[in-house]
């Protein structure tokens, strides 16, 4: 039986037309924003504590300046957080679950540092990092969507969070989330964007979720001679 040339060409054209659909079926479906949010909540709900090295880059849009700091961060659920900044900065930011204390060491040549305290909900960091502290819920507190991770030069998924209720602390949060099998949900970077479009970026390195952070670490108090100021 002879097969006509037209039939052969027709079959080739059909195969070419179906090729994109075959490739799409071979590739795993991209996760939804809800799926990525579930990865994060599942991963961080497994443990009560987290510690990591951090690099903070604060970009002030108004003054066009960037300040870079480094240090150690620790979280303990519910509501506890502590940032210890490396020298020469030396700042300490700590939440005991109820109040936030921010301590600035004395400038060179002086002997007294200063600090302020405020309710946990009034401060930007605890409000924006509630998903790490166990004090917020994605579905209850945020509207979220996925951004183009490739455009943001990240190999995982980027989840944008916008608060369901307006807050003076920030307008949106970007979570840079690991999508690798076995590490799905680990947050490698958080970017907090405020109402002036300034960005407070934290990159977390050497994360440890298996070692419990003692509750006493969050009962820190400023030095006795430190001067208290208004936030």
Short mmCIF file of N, CA, C and O in Angstrom, two decimals, residues 18-140:
data_model
loop_
_atom_site.label_atom_id
_atom_site.label_comp_id
_atom_site.label_asym_id
_atom_site.label_seq_id
_atom_site.Cartn_x
_atom_site.Cartn_y
_atom_site.Cartn_z
N UNK A 18 1.26 19.60 17.50
CA UNK A 18 1.03 19.00 18.80
C UNK A 18 2.24 19.08 19.73
O UNK A 18 2.12 18.85 20.94
N UNK A 19 3.42 19.41 19.16
CA UNK A 19 4.65 19.42 19.95
C UNK A 19 4.57 20.33 21.17
O UNK A 19 4.98 19.93 22.27
N UNK A 20 4.09 21.59 21.06
CA UNK A 20 4.03 22.44 22.26
C UNK A 20 3.16 21.85 23.37
O UNK A 20 3.47 21.98 24.55
N UNK A 21 2.06 21.15 22.97
CA UNK A 21 1.20 20.54 23.98
C UNK A 21 1.90 19.38 24.67
O UNK A 21 1.76 19.16 25.86
N UNK A 22 2.69 18.63 23.89
CA UNK A 22 3.44 17.52 24.48
C UNK A 22 4.48 18.03 25.47
O UNK A 22 4.66 17.45 26.54
N UNK A 23 5.14 19.13 25.13
CA UNK A 23 6.14 19.70 26.04
C UNK A 23 5.47 20.20 27.31
O UNK A 23 5.98 20.06 28.42
N UNK A 24 4.29 20.81 27.16
CA UNK A 24 3.57 21.33 28.33
C UNK A 24 3.16 20.20 29.26
O UNK A 24 3.22 20.34 30.48
N UNK A 25 2.74 19.06 28.67
CA UNK A 25 2.35 17.93 29.49
C UNK A 25 3.54 17.32 30.22
O UNK A 25 3.41 16.80 31.32
N UNK A 26 4.72 17.40 29.58
CA UNK A 26 5.92 16.81 30.17
C UNK A 26 6.44 17.63 31.34
O UNK A 26 7.11 17.11 32.22
N UNK A 27 6.16 18.94 31.34
CA UNK A 27 6.66 19.82 32.39
C UNK A 27 5.68 19.85 33.57
O UNK A 27 4.46 19.86 33.37
N UNK A 28 6.18 19.88 34.81
CA UNK A 28 5.28 19.97 35.96
C UNK A 28 4.56 21.31 35.98
O UNK A 28 5.12 22.34 35.57
N UNK A 29 3.32 21.28 36.44
CA UNK A 29 2.54 22.51 36.49
C UNK A 29 3.14 23.48 37.50
O UNK A 29 3.62 23.07 38.56
N UNK A 30 3.14 24.76 37.17
CA UNK A 30 3.66 25.78 38.08
C UNK A 30 2.75 25.84 39.32
O UNK A 30 1.53 25.75 39.21
N UNK A 31 3.34 25.98 40.52
CA UNK A 31 2.50 26.04 41.73
C UNK A 31 1.71 27.34 41.78
O UNK A 31 2.10 28.36 41.20
N UNK A 32 0.60 27.29 42.46
CA UNK A 32 -0.21 28.49 42.66
C UNK A 32 0.32 29.27 43.86
O UNK A 32 1.13 28.77 44.64
N UNK A 33 -0.16 30.49 44.01
CA UNK A 33 0.23 31.30 45.17
C UNK A 33 -0.20 30.63 46.46
O UNK A 33 0.53 30.63 47.45
N UNK A 34 -1.38 30.02 46.46
CA UNK A 34 -1.86 29.32 47.66
C UNK A 34 -0.97 28.14 48.01
O UNK A 34 -0.72 27.86 49.18
N UNK A 35 -0.47 27.45 46.97
CA UNK A 35 0.42 26.32 47.21
C UNK A 35 1.72 26.78 47.84
O UNK A 35 2.22 26.17 48.80
N UNK A 36 2.30 27.85 47.33
CA UNK A 36 3.56 28.37 47.87
C UNK A 36 3.36 28.85 49.31
O UNK A 36 4.19 28.60 50.19
N UNK A 37 2.25 29.52 49.57
CA UNK A 37 1.94 29.95 50.94
C UNK A 37 1.83 28.74 51.87
O UNK A 37 2.29 28.77 53.01
N UNK A 38 1.22 27.67 51.37
CA UNK A 38 1.09 26.45 52.17
C UNK A 38 2.46 25.83 52.45
O UNK A 38 2.69 25.32 53.54
N UNK A 39 3.37 25.87 51.46
CA UNK A 39 4.74 25.38 51.69
C UNK A 39 5.36 26.09 52.89
O UNK A 39 5.95 25.46 53.76
N UNK A 40 5.26 27.43 52.89
CA UNK A 40 5.89 28.22 53.95
C UNK A 40 5.30 27.88 55.31
O UNK A 40 6.02 27.62 56.28
N UNK A 41 3.96 27.90 55.39
CA UNK A 41 3.32 27.63 56.68
C UNK A 41 3.64 26.22 57.17
O UNK A 41 3.90 26.01 58.36
N UNK A 42 3.64 25.24 56.27
CA UNK A 42 3.94 23.87 56.66
C UNK A 42 5.36 23.74 57.19
O UNK A 42 5.61 23.12 58.22
N UNK A 43 6.30 24.38 56.47
CA UNK A 43 7.70 24.25 56.88
C UNK A 43 7.96 24.89 58.24
O UNK A 43 8.57 24.28 59.12
N UNK A 44 7.48 26.11 58.43
CA UNK A 44 7.79 26.82 59.67
C UNK A 44 6.93 26.39 60.85
O UNK A 44 7.28 26.66 61.99
N UNK A 45 5.82 25.70 60.58
CA UNK A 45 5.01 25.16 61.67
C UNK A 45 5.60 23.89 62.25
O UNK A 45 5.15 23.42 63.31
N UNK A 46 6.59 23.32 61.58
CA UNK A 46 7.20 22.08 62.07
C UNK A 46 8.06 22.30 63.31
O UNK A 46 8.29 21.38 64.08
N UNK A 47 8.58 23.51 63.46
CA UNK A 47 9.46 23.77 64.60
C UNK A 47 9.02 25.04 65.31
O UNK A 47 8.36 25.89 64.74
N UNK A 48 9.42 25.15 66.56
CA UNK A 48 9.05 26.33 67.34
C UNK A 48 10.10 27.42 67.28
O UNK A 48 9.85 28.54 67.69
N UNK A 49 11.30 27.09 66.77
CA UNK A 49 12.41 28.05 66.80
C UNK A 49 13.12 28.10 65.45
O UNK A 49 13.07 27.16 64.66
N UNK A 50 13.81 29.21 65.24
CA UNK A 50 14.67 29.37 64.08
C UNK A 50 15.78 30.32 64.44
O UNK A 50 15.58 31.31 65.16
N UNK A 51 16.99 30.04 63.94
CA UNK A 51 18.09 30.99 64.06
C UNK A 51 18.80 31.04 62.72
O UNK A 51 18.78 30.07 61.95
N UNK A 52 19.41 32.18 62.41
CA UNK A 52 20.09 32.35 61.13
C UNK A 52 21.01 33.56 61.19
O UNK A 52 20.83 34.46 62.02
N UNK A 53 21.98 33.58 60.32
CA UNK A 53 22.72 34.81 60.06
C UNK A 53 21.88 35.63 59.08
O UNK A 53 21.17 35.09 58.23
N UNK A 54 21.93 36.97 59.24
CA UNK A 54 21.17 37.81 58.31
C UNK A 54 22.04 38.92 57.75
O UNK A 54 23.02 39.36 58.37
N UNK A 55 21.68 39.33 56.56
CA UNK A 55 22.23 40.54 55.95
C UNK A 55 21.05 41.46 55.67
O UNK A 55 20.10 41.07 54.97
N UNK A 56 21.07 42.65 56.23
CA UNK A 56 20.00 43.61 56.05
C UNK A 56 20.47 44.73 55.13
O UNK A 56 21.54 45.31 55.33
N UNK A 57 19.66 45.01 54.14
CA UNK A 57 19.93 46.14 53.23
C UNK A 57 18.71 47.05 53.26
O UNK A 57 17.65 46.69 52.75
N UNK A 58 18.89 48.22 53.88
CA UNK A 58 17.77 49.17 53.95
C UNK A 58 17.98 50.24 52.89
O UNK A 58 18.95 51.01 52.94
N UNK A 59 17.08 50.29 51.92
CA UNK A 59 17.15 51.27 50.83
C UNK A 59 16.13 52.37 51.07
O UNK A 59 14.93 52.16 51.05
N UNK A 60 16.65 53.58 51.38
CA UNK A 60 15.79 54.74 51.61
C UNK A 60 15.54 55.43 50.27
O UNK A 60 16.45 56.00 49.67
N UNK A 61 14.32 55.32 49.81
CA UNK A 61 14.00 55.86 48.48
C UNK A 61 14.07 57.38 48.46
O UNK A 61 14.48 57.98 47.46
N UNK A 62 13.68 58.03 49.55
CA UNK A 62 13.65 59.49 49.60
C UNK A 62 15.05 60.07 49.48
O UNK A 62 15.32 60.99 48.70
N UNK A 63 15.99 59.52 50.26
CA UNK A 63 17.36 60.04 50.27
C UNK A 63 18.30 59.29 49.34
O UNK A 63 19.48 59.65 49.22
N UNK A 64 17.78 58.25 48.68
CA UNK A 64 18.57 57.45 47.73
C UNK A 64 19.85 56.92 48.38
O UNK A 64 20.95 57.05 47.84
N UNK A 65 19.69 56.33 49.56
CA UNK A 65 20.82 55.75 50.28
C UNK A 65 20.52 54.30 50.62
O UNK A 65 19.35 53.91 50.74
N UNK A 66 21.57 53.50 50.79
CA UNK A 66 21.44 52.10 51.19
C UNK A 66 22.36 51.83 52.36
O UNK A 66 23.55 52.13 52.31
N UNK A 67 21.81 51.28 53.43
CA UNK A 67 22.58 50.93 54.62
C UNK A 67 22.60 49.42 54.75
O UNK A 67 21.56 48.75 54.72
N UNK A 68 23.80 48.84 54.90
CA UNK A 68 23.96 47.39 54.99
C UNK A 68 24.42 47.01 56.40
O UNK A 68 25.37 47.60 56.92
N UNK A 69 23.75 46.05 57.01
CA UNK A 69 24.10 45.56 58.34
C UNK A 69 24.04 44.04 58.34
O UNK A 69 23.36 43.43 57.51
N UNK A 70 24.73 43.44 59.32
CA UNK A 70 24.76 41.99 59.45
C UNK A 70 24.60 41.59 60.91
O UNK A 70 24.83 42.40 61.80
N UNK A 71 24.23 40.33 61.12
CA UNK A 71 24.12 39.87 62.50
C UNK A 71 23.46 38.52 62.61
O UNK A 71 23.39 37.76 61.64
N UNK A 72 22.96 38.24 63.82
CA UNK A 72 22.30 36.98 64.14
C UNK A 72 20.85 37.26 64.47
O UNK A 72 20.55 38.19 65.24
N UNK A 73 19.94 36.45 63.92
CA UNK A 73 18.52 36.60 64.22
C UNK A 73 18.01 35.29 64.80
O UNK A 73 18.43 34.20 64.40
N UNK A 74 17.09 35.40 65.77
CA UNK A 74 16.46 34.23 66.36
C UNK A 74 14.96 34.48 66.51
O UNK A 74 14.54 35.59 66.84
N UNK A 75 14.19 33.44 66.27
CA UNK A 75 12.74 33.49 66.45
C UNK A 75 12.31 32.33 67.34
O UNK A 75 12.92 31.25 67.32
N UNK A 76 11.28 32.56 68.10
CA UNK A 76 10.64 31.50 68.88
C UNK A 76 9.15 31.78 68.92
O UNK A 76 8.73 32.90 69.24
N UNK A 77 8.38 30.80 68.58
CA UNK A 77 6.93 30.96 68.57
C UNK A 77 6.35 30.73 69.96
O UNK A 77 6.84 29.85 70.68
N UNK A 78 5.29 31.50 70.29
CA UNK A 78 4.71 32.58 69.49
C UNK A 78 5.24 33.96 69.90
O UNK A 78 5.42 34.24 71.08
N UNK A 79 5.53 34.79 68.90
CA UNK A 79 5.76 36.21 69.11
C UNK A 79 7.13 36.65 69.55
O UNK A 79 7.31 37.83 69.85
N UNK A 80 8.10 35.75 69.62
CA UNK A 80 9.42 36.15 70.12
C UNK A 80 10.42 36.28 68.96
O UNK A 80 10.45 35.45 68.06
N UNK A 81 11.23 37.32 69.04
CA UNK A 81 12.18 37.64 67.97
C UNK A 81 13.35 38.40 68.56
O UNK A 81 13.18 39.21 69.48
N UNK A 82 14.56 38.13 68.03
CA UNK A 82 15.71 38.89 68.49
C UNK A 82 16.73 39.04 67.37
O UNK A 82 17.18 38.05 66.78
N UNK A 83 17.10 40.31 67.08
CA UNK A 83 18.16 40.63 66.14
C UNK A 83 19.35 41.19 66.92
O UNK A 83 19.21 42.19 67.63
N UNK A 84 20.50 40.54 66.81
CA UNK A 84 21.75 41.05 67.39
C UNK A 84 22.66 41.47 66.24
O UNK A 84 23.13 40.62 65.47
N UNK A 85 22.91 42.77 66.13
CA UNK A 85 23.71 43.29 65.03
C UNK A 85 25.20 43.19 65.35
O UNK A 85 25.63 43.46 66.48
N UNK A 86 25.98 42.81 64.34
CA UNK A 86 27.43 42.71 64.51
C UNK A 86 28.04 44.07 64.80
O UNK A 86 27.48 45.12 64.43
N UNK A 87 29.21 44.05 65.43
CA UNK A 87 29.99 45.28 65.62
C UNK A 87 30.41 45.79 64.23
O UNK A 87 30.59 45.01 63.30
N UNK A 88 30.55 47.11 64.08
CA UNK A 88 30.47 48.14 65.12
C UNK A 88 29.04 48.62 65.40
O UNK A 88 28.86 49.51 66.23
N UNK A 89 28.04 48.07 64.71
CA UNK A 89 26.68 48.52 64.92
C UNK A 89 26.23 48.23 66.35
O UNK A 89 25.95 49.15 67.13
N UNK A 90 26.17 46.95 66.72
CA UNK A 90 25.87 46.57 68.09
C UNK A 90 24.43 46.73 68.54
O UNK A 90 24.11 46.52 69.71
N UNK A 91 23.53 47.08 67.62
CA UNK A 91 22.13 47.28 67.99
C UNK A 91 21.49 45.95 68.37
O UNK A 91 21.86 44.89 67.85
N UNK A 92 20.50 46.00 69.27
CA UNK A 92 19.73 44.83 69.66
C UNK A 92 18.25 45.16 69.49
O UNK A 92 17.77 46.18 69.98
N UNK A 93 17.53 44.29 68.78
CA UNK A 93 16.08 44.42 68.60
C UNK A 93 15.46 43.13 69.12
O UNK A 93 15.73 42.05 68.58
N UNK A 94 14.65 43.22 70.17
CA UNK A 94 14.15 41.99 70.79
C UNK A 94 12.69 42.13 71.19
O UNK A 94 12.26 43.17 71.70
N UNK A 95 11.92 41.07 70.91
CA UNK A 95 10.52 40.99 71.32
C UNK A 95 10.36 39.83 72.29
O UNK A 95 10.82 38.72 72.03
N UNK A 96 9.68 40.10 73.40
CA UNK A 96 9.43 39.04 74.39
C UNK A 96 8.05 38.41 74.23
O UNK A 96 7.61 37.64 75.08
N UNK A 97 7.38 38.74 73.13
CA UNK A 97 6.04 38.23 72.89
C UNK A 97 4.95 39.23 73.17
O UNK A 97 3.81 39.07 72.73
N UNK A 98 5.31 40.29 73.89
CA UNK A 98 4.34 41.35 74.21
C UNK A 98 4.83 42.72 73.75
O UNK A 98 4.09 43.47 73.11
N UNK A 99 6.09 43.04 74.08
CA UNK A 99 6.66 44.33 73.73
C UNK A 99 7.94 44.17 72.91
O UNK A 99 8.63 43.14 73.01
N UNK A 100 8.24 45.19 72.14
CA UNK A 100 9.48 45.24 71.37
C UNK A 100 10.42 46.25 72.02
O UNK A 100 10.00 47.37 72.34
N UNK A 101 11.68 45.86 72.21
CA UNK A 101 12.71 46.77 72.73
C UNK A 101 13.79 46.93 71.67
O UNK A 101 14.28 45.94 71.12
N UNK A 102 14.14 48.17 71.37
CA UNK A 102 15.20 48.48 70.41
C UNK A 102 16.28 49.27 71.13
O UNK A 102 16.02 50.36 71.64
N UNK A 103 17.47 48.71 71.18
CA UNK A 103 18.59 49.32 71.91
C UNK A 103 19.68 49.75 70.94
O UNK A 103 20.11 48.99 70.08
N UNK A 104 20.12 50.99 71.09
CA UNK A 104 21.24 51.54 70.31
C UNK A 104 22.41 51.77 71.27
O UNK A 104 22.27 52.50 72.26
N UNK A 105 23.57 51.14 71.03
CA UNK A 105 24.72 51.33 71.92
C UNK A 105 25.25 52.75 71.86
O UNK A 105 24.93 53.50 70.92
N UNK A 106 26.04 53.18 72.84
CA UNK A 106 26.53 54.56 72.84
C UNK A 106 27.50 54.82 71.68
O UNK A 106 28.29 53.95 71.31
N UNK A 107 27.44 56.02 71.11
CA UNK A 107 28.42 56.40 70.10
C UNK A 107 29.82 56.44 70.69
O UNK A 107 29.99 56.49 71.92
N UNK A 108 30.80 56.41 69.83
CA UNK A 108 32.19 56.45 70.29
C UNK A 108 32.44 57.69 71.14
O UNK A 108 32.04 58.80 70.80
N UNK A 109 33.08 57.49 72.29
CA UNK A 109 33.37 58.60 73.20
C UNK A 109 32.30 58.84 74.23
O UNK A 109 32.47 59.67 75.13
N UNK A 110 31.17 58.11 74.13
CA UNK A 110 30.10 58.27 75.12
C UNK A 110 29.90 56.96 75.86
O UNK A 110 30.34 55.90 75.43
N UNK A 111 29.21 57.03 76.99
CA UNK A 111 29.07 55.85 77.86
C UNK A 111 27.63 55.35 77.97
O UNK A 111 27.40 54.27 78.51
N UNK A 112 26.67 56.14 77.50
CA UNK A 112 25.26 55.75 77.65
C UNK A 112 24.62 55.52 76.29
O UNK A 112 24.63 56.37 75.41
N UNK A 113 24.07 54.32 76.15
CA UNK A 113 23.26 54.05 74.98
C UNK A 113 21.83 54.50 75.22
O UNK A 113 21.51 55.08 76.26
N UNK A 114 20.95 54.21 74.27
CA UNK A 114 19.55 54.57 74.45
C UNK A 114 18.66 53.46 73.89
O UNK A 114 19.09 52.65 73.07
N UNK A 115 17.41 53.44 74.35
CA UNK A 115 16.50 52.41 73.88
C UNK A 115 15.07 52.95 73.91
O UNK A 115 14.76 53.95 74.56
N UNK A 116 14.22 52.25 73.17
CA UNK A 116 12.79 52.55 73.27
C UNK A 116 12.02 51.24 73.26
O UNK A 116 12.52 50.20 72.81
N UNK A 117 10.81 51.30 73.76
CA UNK A 117 9.93 50.14 73.79
C UNK A 117 8.57 50.52 73.21
O UNK A 117 8.12 51.66 73.35
N UNK A 118 7.93 49.54 72.56
CA UNK A 118 6.59 49.76 72.05
C UNK A 118 5.86 48.43 71.96
O UNK A 118 6.49 47.35 71.98
N UNK A 119 4.54 48.52 71.88
CA UNK A 119 3.74 47.30 71.77
C UNK A 119 4.10 46.57 70.49
O UNK A 119 4.44 47.18 69.47
N UNK A 120 4.01 45.26 70.54
CA UNK A 120 4.44 44.43 69.42
C UNK A 120 3.75 44.80 68.11
O UNK A 120 4.39 44.89 67.06
N UNK A 121 2.46 45.05 68.16
CA UNK A 121 1.70 45.34 66.95
C UNK A 121 1.98 46.69 66.34
O UNK A 121 1.58 46.94 65.20
N UNK A 122 2.67 47.58 67.08
CA UNK A 122 2.93 48.92 66.57
C UNK A 122 4.25 49.02 65.81
O UNK A 122 4.54 50.06 65.21
N UNK A 123 5.06 47.97 65.82
CA UNK A 123 6.40 48.01 65.21
C UNK A 123 6.40 47.30 63.86
O UNK A 123 5.69 46.31 63.66
N UNK A 124 7.25 47.79 62.94
CA UNK A 124 7.23 47.25 61.58
C UNK A 124 7.70 45.80 61.51
O UNK A 124 7.04 44.95 60.93
N UNK A 125 8.86 45.50 62.12
CA UNK A 125 9.42 44.16 61.97
C UNK A 125 8.50 43.07 62.51
O UNK A 125 8.21 42.10 61.80
N UNK A 126 8.01 43.16 63.75
CA UNK A 126 7.10 42.10 64.22
C UNK A 126 5.83 42.00 63.39
O UNK A 126 5.33 40.90 63.14
N UNK A 127 5.32 43.15 62.95
CA UNK A 127 4.10 43.12 62.14
C UNK A 127 4.35 42.44 60.80
O UNK A 127 3.53 41.66 60.31
N UNK A 128 5.51 42.73 60.20
CA UNK A 128 5.81 42.19 58.87
C UNK A 128 6.35 40.77 58.90
O UNK A 128 6.25 40.05 57.91
N UNK A 129 6.93 40.34 60.02
CA UNK A 129 7.52 39.01 60.13
C UNK A 129 6.67 38.07 60.98
O UNK A 129 7.16 37.08 61.50
N UNK A 130 5.40 38.36 61.07
CA UNK A 130 4.51 37.55 61.89
C UNK A 130 4.44 36.11 61.47
O UNK A 130 4.21 35.22 62.29
N UNK A 131 4.65 35.82 60.17
CA UNK A 131 4.58 34.44 59.70
C UNK A 131 5.77 33.63 60.21
O UNK A 131 5.71 32.40 60.28
N UNK A 132 6.89 34.30 60.56
CA UNK A 132 8.03 33.61 61.16
C UNK A 132 7.88 33.50 62.68
O UNK A 132 8.47 32.61 63.30
N UNK A 133 7.13 34.40 63.26
CA UNK A 133 6.95 34.43 64.70
C UNK A 133 5.72 33.66 65.15
O UNK A 133 5.45 33.56 66.35
N UNK A 134 4.93 33.16 64.19
CA UNK A 134 3.73 32.42 64.53
C UNK A 134 2.58 33.28 64.99
O UNK A 134 1.69 32.81 65.70
N UNK A 135 2.57 34.55 64.59
CA UNK A 135 1.52 35.46 65.03
C UNK A 135 0.59 35.90 63.90
O UNK A 135 -0.30 36.71 64.12
N UNK A 136 0.82 35.42 62.69
CA UNK A 136 -0.05 35.81 61.58
C UNK A 136 -0.35 34.59 60.71
O UNK A 136 0.33 33.57 60.78
N UNK A 137 -1.38 34.74 59.88
CA UNK A 137 -1.82 33.68 58.98
C UNK A 137 -1.92 34.24 57.57
O UNK A 137 -2.45 35.34 57.37
N UNK A 138 -1.42 33.50 56.59
CA UNK A 138 -1.50 33.97 55.21
C UNK A 138 -2.93 34.21 54.79
O UNK A 138 -3.27 35.29 54.28
N UNK A 139 -3.79 33.22 54.98
CA UNK A 139 -5.16 33.34 54.48
C UNK A 139 -5.97 34.35 55.27
O UNK A 139 -6.83 35.03 54.71
N UNK A 140 -5.71 34.49 56.56
CA UNK A 140 -6.48 35.42 57.39
C UNK A 140 -6.02 36.87 57.22
O UNK A 140 -6.84 37.80 57.18
#
